[in-house]
Amino acid sequence: MNDIKQIEIIPFNPKYAKDFADLNVAWLEKYFVVEPHDVELLERCEETIINKGGYIFFAKIGSAIAGTFSLIKMQEGIYELGKMAVSPEFQGKKIGQQLMTFCIDFAKKQHWNKLVLYSNTKLENAIYIYKKYGFVEIELEKDSPYLRSNIKMEFAL
């Protein structure tokens, strides 16, 4: 088993676009369903996230992509933390927490105002991690981009 210290967080590369989609479809199908908005973001991630001022990062261990997350530009200085996923074979190794630390540090270096995320309280481990890192629950708008969302959180930078 790879030592977790060998984790490398790398920026988007088109050769990993399929990993981005596959990691996210796996957890979406396990807990929910893949919604049209997910399909748009996952199947055309370069067009819908990167080219619109967003970012995608990957946790790489050896040659394997172990996890991912995206920062989707909502407006100037406000980004949605979305599409965070860790491969089942790498879960329980604190990769999600390393991705979260990297995400917050990256956002601070960009001098953004805040990060926003949409989730579901059914994902207890994820909600726990978000709160641990300082995200607080805010009101969920009626026209949330995801049908599965029943919680919205933000992190003021």
PDB file of N, CA and C in Angstrom, residues 37-74:
ATOM      1  N   HIS A  37     -27.113  18.709 -14.276  1.00  0.00           N
ATOM      2  CA  HIS A  37     -26.054  19.684 -13.986  1.00  0.00           C
ATOM      3  C   HIS A  37     -24.709  18.971 -13.753  1.00  0.00           C
ATOM      4  N   ASP A  38     -24.762  17.787 -13.114  1.00  0.00           N
ATOM      5  CA  ASP A  38     -23.540  17.002 -12.911  1.00  0.00           C
ATOM      6  C   ASP A  38     -22.947  16.582 -14.250  1.00  0.00           C
ATOM      7  N   VAL A  39     -23.809  16.073 -15.125  1.00  0.00           N
ATOM      8  CA  VAL A  39     -23.353  15.594 -16.438  1.00  0.00           C
ATOM      9  C   VAL A  39     -22.647  16.713 -17.184  1.00  0.00           C
ATOM     10  N   GLU A  40     -23.257  17.891 -17.163  1.00  0.00           N
ATOM     11  CA  GLU A  40     -22.669  19.053 -17.851  1.00  0.00           C
ATOM     12  C   GLU A  40     -21.274  19.363 -17.312  1.00  0.00           C
ATOM     13  N   LEU A  41     -21.134  19.369 -15.990  1.00  0.00           N
ATOM     14  CA  LEU A  41     -19.842  19.689 -15.371  1.00  0.00           C
ATOM     15  C   LEU A  41     -18.819  18.576 -15.560  1.00  0.00           C
ATOM     16  N   LEU A  42     -19.269  17.336 -15.445  1.00  0.00           N
ATOM     17  CA  LEU A  42     -18.333  16.217 -15.476  1.00  0.00           C
ATOM     18  C   LEU A  42     -17.893  15.834 -16.881  1.00  0.00           C
ATOM     19  N   GLU A  43     -18.826  15.825 -17.817  1.00  0.00           N
ATOM     20  CA  GLU A  43     -18.474  15.389 -19.166  1.00  0.00           C
ATOM     21  C   GLU A  43     -17.785  16.481 -19.976  1.00  0.00           C
ATOM     22  N   ARG A  44     -17.975  17.725 -19.576  1.00  0.00           N
ATOM     23  CA  ARG A  44     -17.357  18.847 -20.305  1.00  0.00           C
ATOM     24  C   ARG A  44     -16.634  19.753 -19.310  1.00  0.00           C
ATOM     25  N   CYS A  45     -15.843  19.143 -18.427  1.00  0.00           N
ATOM     26  CA  CYS A  45     -15.242  19.891 -17.314  1.00  0.00           C
ATOM     27  C   CYS A  45     -14.317  21.012 -17.779  1.00  0.00           C
ATOM     28  N   GLU A  46     -13.609  20.797 -18.847  1.00  0.00           N
ATOM     29  CA  GLU A  46     -12.692  21.850 -19.303  1.00  0.00           C
ATOM     30  C   GLU A  46     -13.492  23.069 -19.768  1.00  0.00           C
ATOM     31  N   GLU A  47     -14.555  22.809 -20.499  1.00  0.00           N
ATOM     32  CA  GLU A  47     -15.405  23.882 -21.025  1.00  0.00           C
ATOM     33  C   GLU A  47     -16.229  24.559 -19.923  1.00  0.00           C
ATOM     34  N   THR A  48     -16.819  23.753 -19.019  1.00  0.00           N
ATOM     35  CA  THR A  48     -17.760  24.302 -18.033  1.00  0.00           C
ATOM     36  C   THR A  48     -17.111  24.788 -16.746  1.00  0.00           C
ATOM     37  N   ILE A  49     -15.894  24.356 -16.459  1.00  0.00           N
ATOM     38  CA  ILE A  49     -15.226  24.780 -15.210  1.00  0.00           C
ATOM     39  C   ILE A  49     -13.956  25.571 -15.520  1.00  0.00           C
ATOM     40  N   ILE A  50     -12.996  24.932 -16.169  1.00  0.00           N
ATOM     41  CA  ILE A  50     -11.684  25.550 -16.421  1.00  0.00           C
ATOM     42  C   ILE A  50     -11.801  26.818 -17.270  1.00  0.00           C
ATOM     43  N   ASN A  51     -12.480  26.713 -18.412  1.00  0.00           N
ATOM     44  CA  ASN A  51     -12.563  27.848 -19.342  1.00  0.00           C
ATOM     45  C   ASN A  51     -13.407  29.000 -18.813  1.00  0.00           C
ATOM     46  N   LYS A  52     -14.133  28.769 -17.723  1.00  0.00           N
ATOM     47  CA  LYS A  52     -14.959  29.830 -17.126  1.00  0.00           C
ATOM     48  C   LYS A  52     -14.303  30.395 -15.865  1.00  0.00           C
ATOM     49  N   GLY A  53     -12.992  30.194 -15.745  1.00  0.00           N
ATOM     50  CA  GLY A  53     -12.254  30.778 -14.620  1.00  0.00           C
ATOM     51  C   GLY A  53     -12.160  29.886 -13.402  1.00  0.00           C
ATOM     52  N   GLY A  54     -12.530  28.619 -13.543  1.00  0.00           N
ATOM     53  CA  GLY A  54     -12.473  27.696 -12.416  1.00  0.00           C
ATOM     54  C   GLY A  54     -11.222  26.837 -12.434  1.00  0.00           C
ATOM     55  N   TYR A  55     -11.171  25.921 -11.483  1.00  0.00           N
ATOM     56  CA  TYR A  55      -9.992  25.079 -11.290  1.00  0.00           C
ATOM     57  C   TYR A  55     -10.424  23.658 -10.951  1.00  0.00           C
ATOM     58  N   ILE A  56      -9.606  22.706 -11.332  1.00  0.00           N
ATOM     59  CA  ILE A  56      -9.776  21.314 -10.928  1.00  0.00           C
ATOM     60  C   ILE A  56      -8.410  20.828 -10.467  1.00  0.00           C
ATOM     61  N   PHE A  57      -8.406  20.150  -9.332  1.00  0.00           N
ATOM     62  CA  PHE A  57      -7.168  19.589  -8.794  1.00  0.00           C
ATOM     63  C   PHE A  57      -7.354  18.101  -8.536  1.00  0.00           C
ATOM     64  N   PHE A  58      -6.236  17.392  -8.533  1.00  0.00           N
ATOM     65  CA  PHE A  58      -6.253  15.956  -8.299  1.00  0.00           C
ATOM     66  C   PHE A  58      -5.251  15.582  -7.215  1.00  0.00           C
ATOM     67  N   ALA A  59      -5.628  14.586  -6.410  1.00  0.00           N
ATOM     68  CA  ALA A  59      -4.695  13.967  -5.472  1.00  0.00           C
ATOM     69  C   ALA A  59      -4.135  12.761  -6.195  1.00  0.00           C
ATOM     70  N   LYS A  60      -2.822  12.749  -6.365  1.00  0.00           N
ATOM     71  CA  LYS A  60      -2.163  11.677  -7.100  1.00  0.00           C
ATOM     72  C   LYS A  60      -1.237  10.936  -6.146  1.00  0.00           C
ATOM     73  N   ILE A  61      -1.348   9.617  -6.158  1.00  0.00           N
ATOM     74  CA  ILE A  61      -0.473   8.778  -5.348  1.00  0.00           C
ATOM     75  C   ILE A  61       0.183   7.800  -6.308  1.00  0.00           C
ATOM     76  N   GLY A  62       1.480   7.940  -6.486  1.00  0.00           N
ATOM     77  CA  GLY A  62       2.159   7.151  -7.507  1.00  0.00           C
ATOM     78  C   GLY A  62       1.591   7.560  -8.859  1.00  0.00           C
ATOM     79  N   SER A  63       1.096   6.585  -9.623  1.00  0.00           N
ATOM     80  CA  SER A  63       0.489   6.902 -10.915  1.00  0.00           C
ATOM     81  C   SER A  63      -1.038   6.943 -10.827  1.00  0.00           C
ATOM     82  N   ALA A  64      -1.586   6.692  -9.633  1.00  0.00           N
ATOM     83  CA  ALA A  64      -3.044   6.628  -9.463  1.00  0.00           C
ATOM     84  C   ALA A  64      -3.630   7.980  -9.060  1.00  0.00           C
ATOM     85  N   ILE A  65      -4.765   8.302  -9.641  1.00  0.00           N
ATOM     86  CA  ILE A  65      -5.523   9.477  -9.211  1.00  0.00           C
ATOM     87  C   ILE A  65      -6.428   9.004  -8.067  1.00  0.00           C
ATOM     88  N   ALA A  66      -6.155   9.503  -6.870  1.00  0.00           N
ATOM     89  CA  ALA A  66      -6.850   9.039  -5.670  1.00  0.00           C
ATOM     90  C   ALA A  66      -8.050   9.908  -5.309  1.00  0.00           C
ATOM     91  N   GLY A  67      -8.039  11.171  -5.747  1.00  0.00           N
ATOM     92  CA  GLY A  67      -9.136  12.059  -5.396  1.00  0.00           C
ATOM     93  C   GLY A  67      -9.116  13.305  -6.259  1.00  0.00           C
ATOM     94  N   THR A  68     -10.154  14.107  -6.112  1.00  0.00           N
ATOM     95  CA  THR A  68     -10.275  15.312  -6.921  1.00  0.00           C
ATOM     96  C   THR A  68     -11.221  16.306  -6.257  1.00  0.00           C
ATOM     97  N   PHE A  69     -11.153  17.545  -6.694  1.00  0.00           N
ATOM     98  CA  PHE A  69     -12.155  18.550  -6.355  1.00  0.00           C
ATOM     99  C   PHE A  69     -12.066  19.668  -7.375  1.00  0.00           C
ATOM    100  N   SER A  70     -13.138  20.458  -7.436  1.00  0.00           N
ATOM    101  CA  SER A  70     -13.128  21.599  -8.350  1.00  0.00           C
ATOM    102  C   SER A  70     -13.515  22.858  -7.605  1.00  0.00           C
ATOM    103  N   LEU A  71     -13.097  23.970  -8.171  1.00  0.00           N
ATOM    104  CA  LEU A  71     -13.488  25.293  -7.697  1.00  0.00           C
ATOM    105  C   LEU A  71     -14.168  25.964  -8.886  1.00  0.00           C
ATOM    106  N   ILE A  72     -15.477  26.093  -8.796  1.00  0.00           N
ATOM    107  CA  ILE A  72     -16.291  26.592  -9.897  1.00  0.00           C
ATOM    108  C   ILE A  72     -16.594  28.062  -9.653  1.00  0.00           C
ATOM    109  N   LYS A  73     -16.197  28.907 -10.581  1.00  0.00           N
ATOM    110  CA  LYS A  73     -16.393  30.349 -10.392  1.00  0.00           C
ATOM    111  C   LYS A  73     -17.877  30.687 -10.437  1.00  0.00           C
ATOM    112  N   MET A  74     -18.353  31.326  -9.358  1.00  0.00           N
ATOM    113  CA  MET A  74     -19.742  31.765  -9.287  1.00  0.00           C
ATOM    114  C   MET A  74     -19.829  33.242  -9.683  1.00  0.00           C
TER     115      MET A  74
END
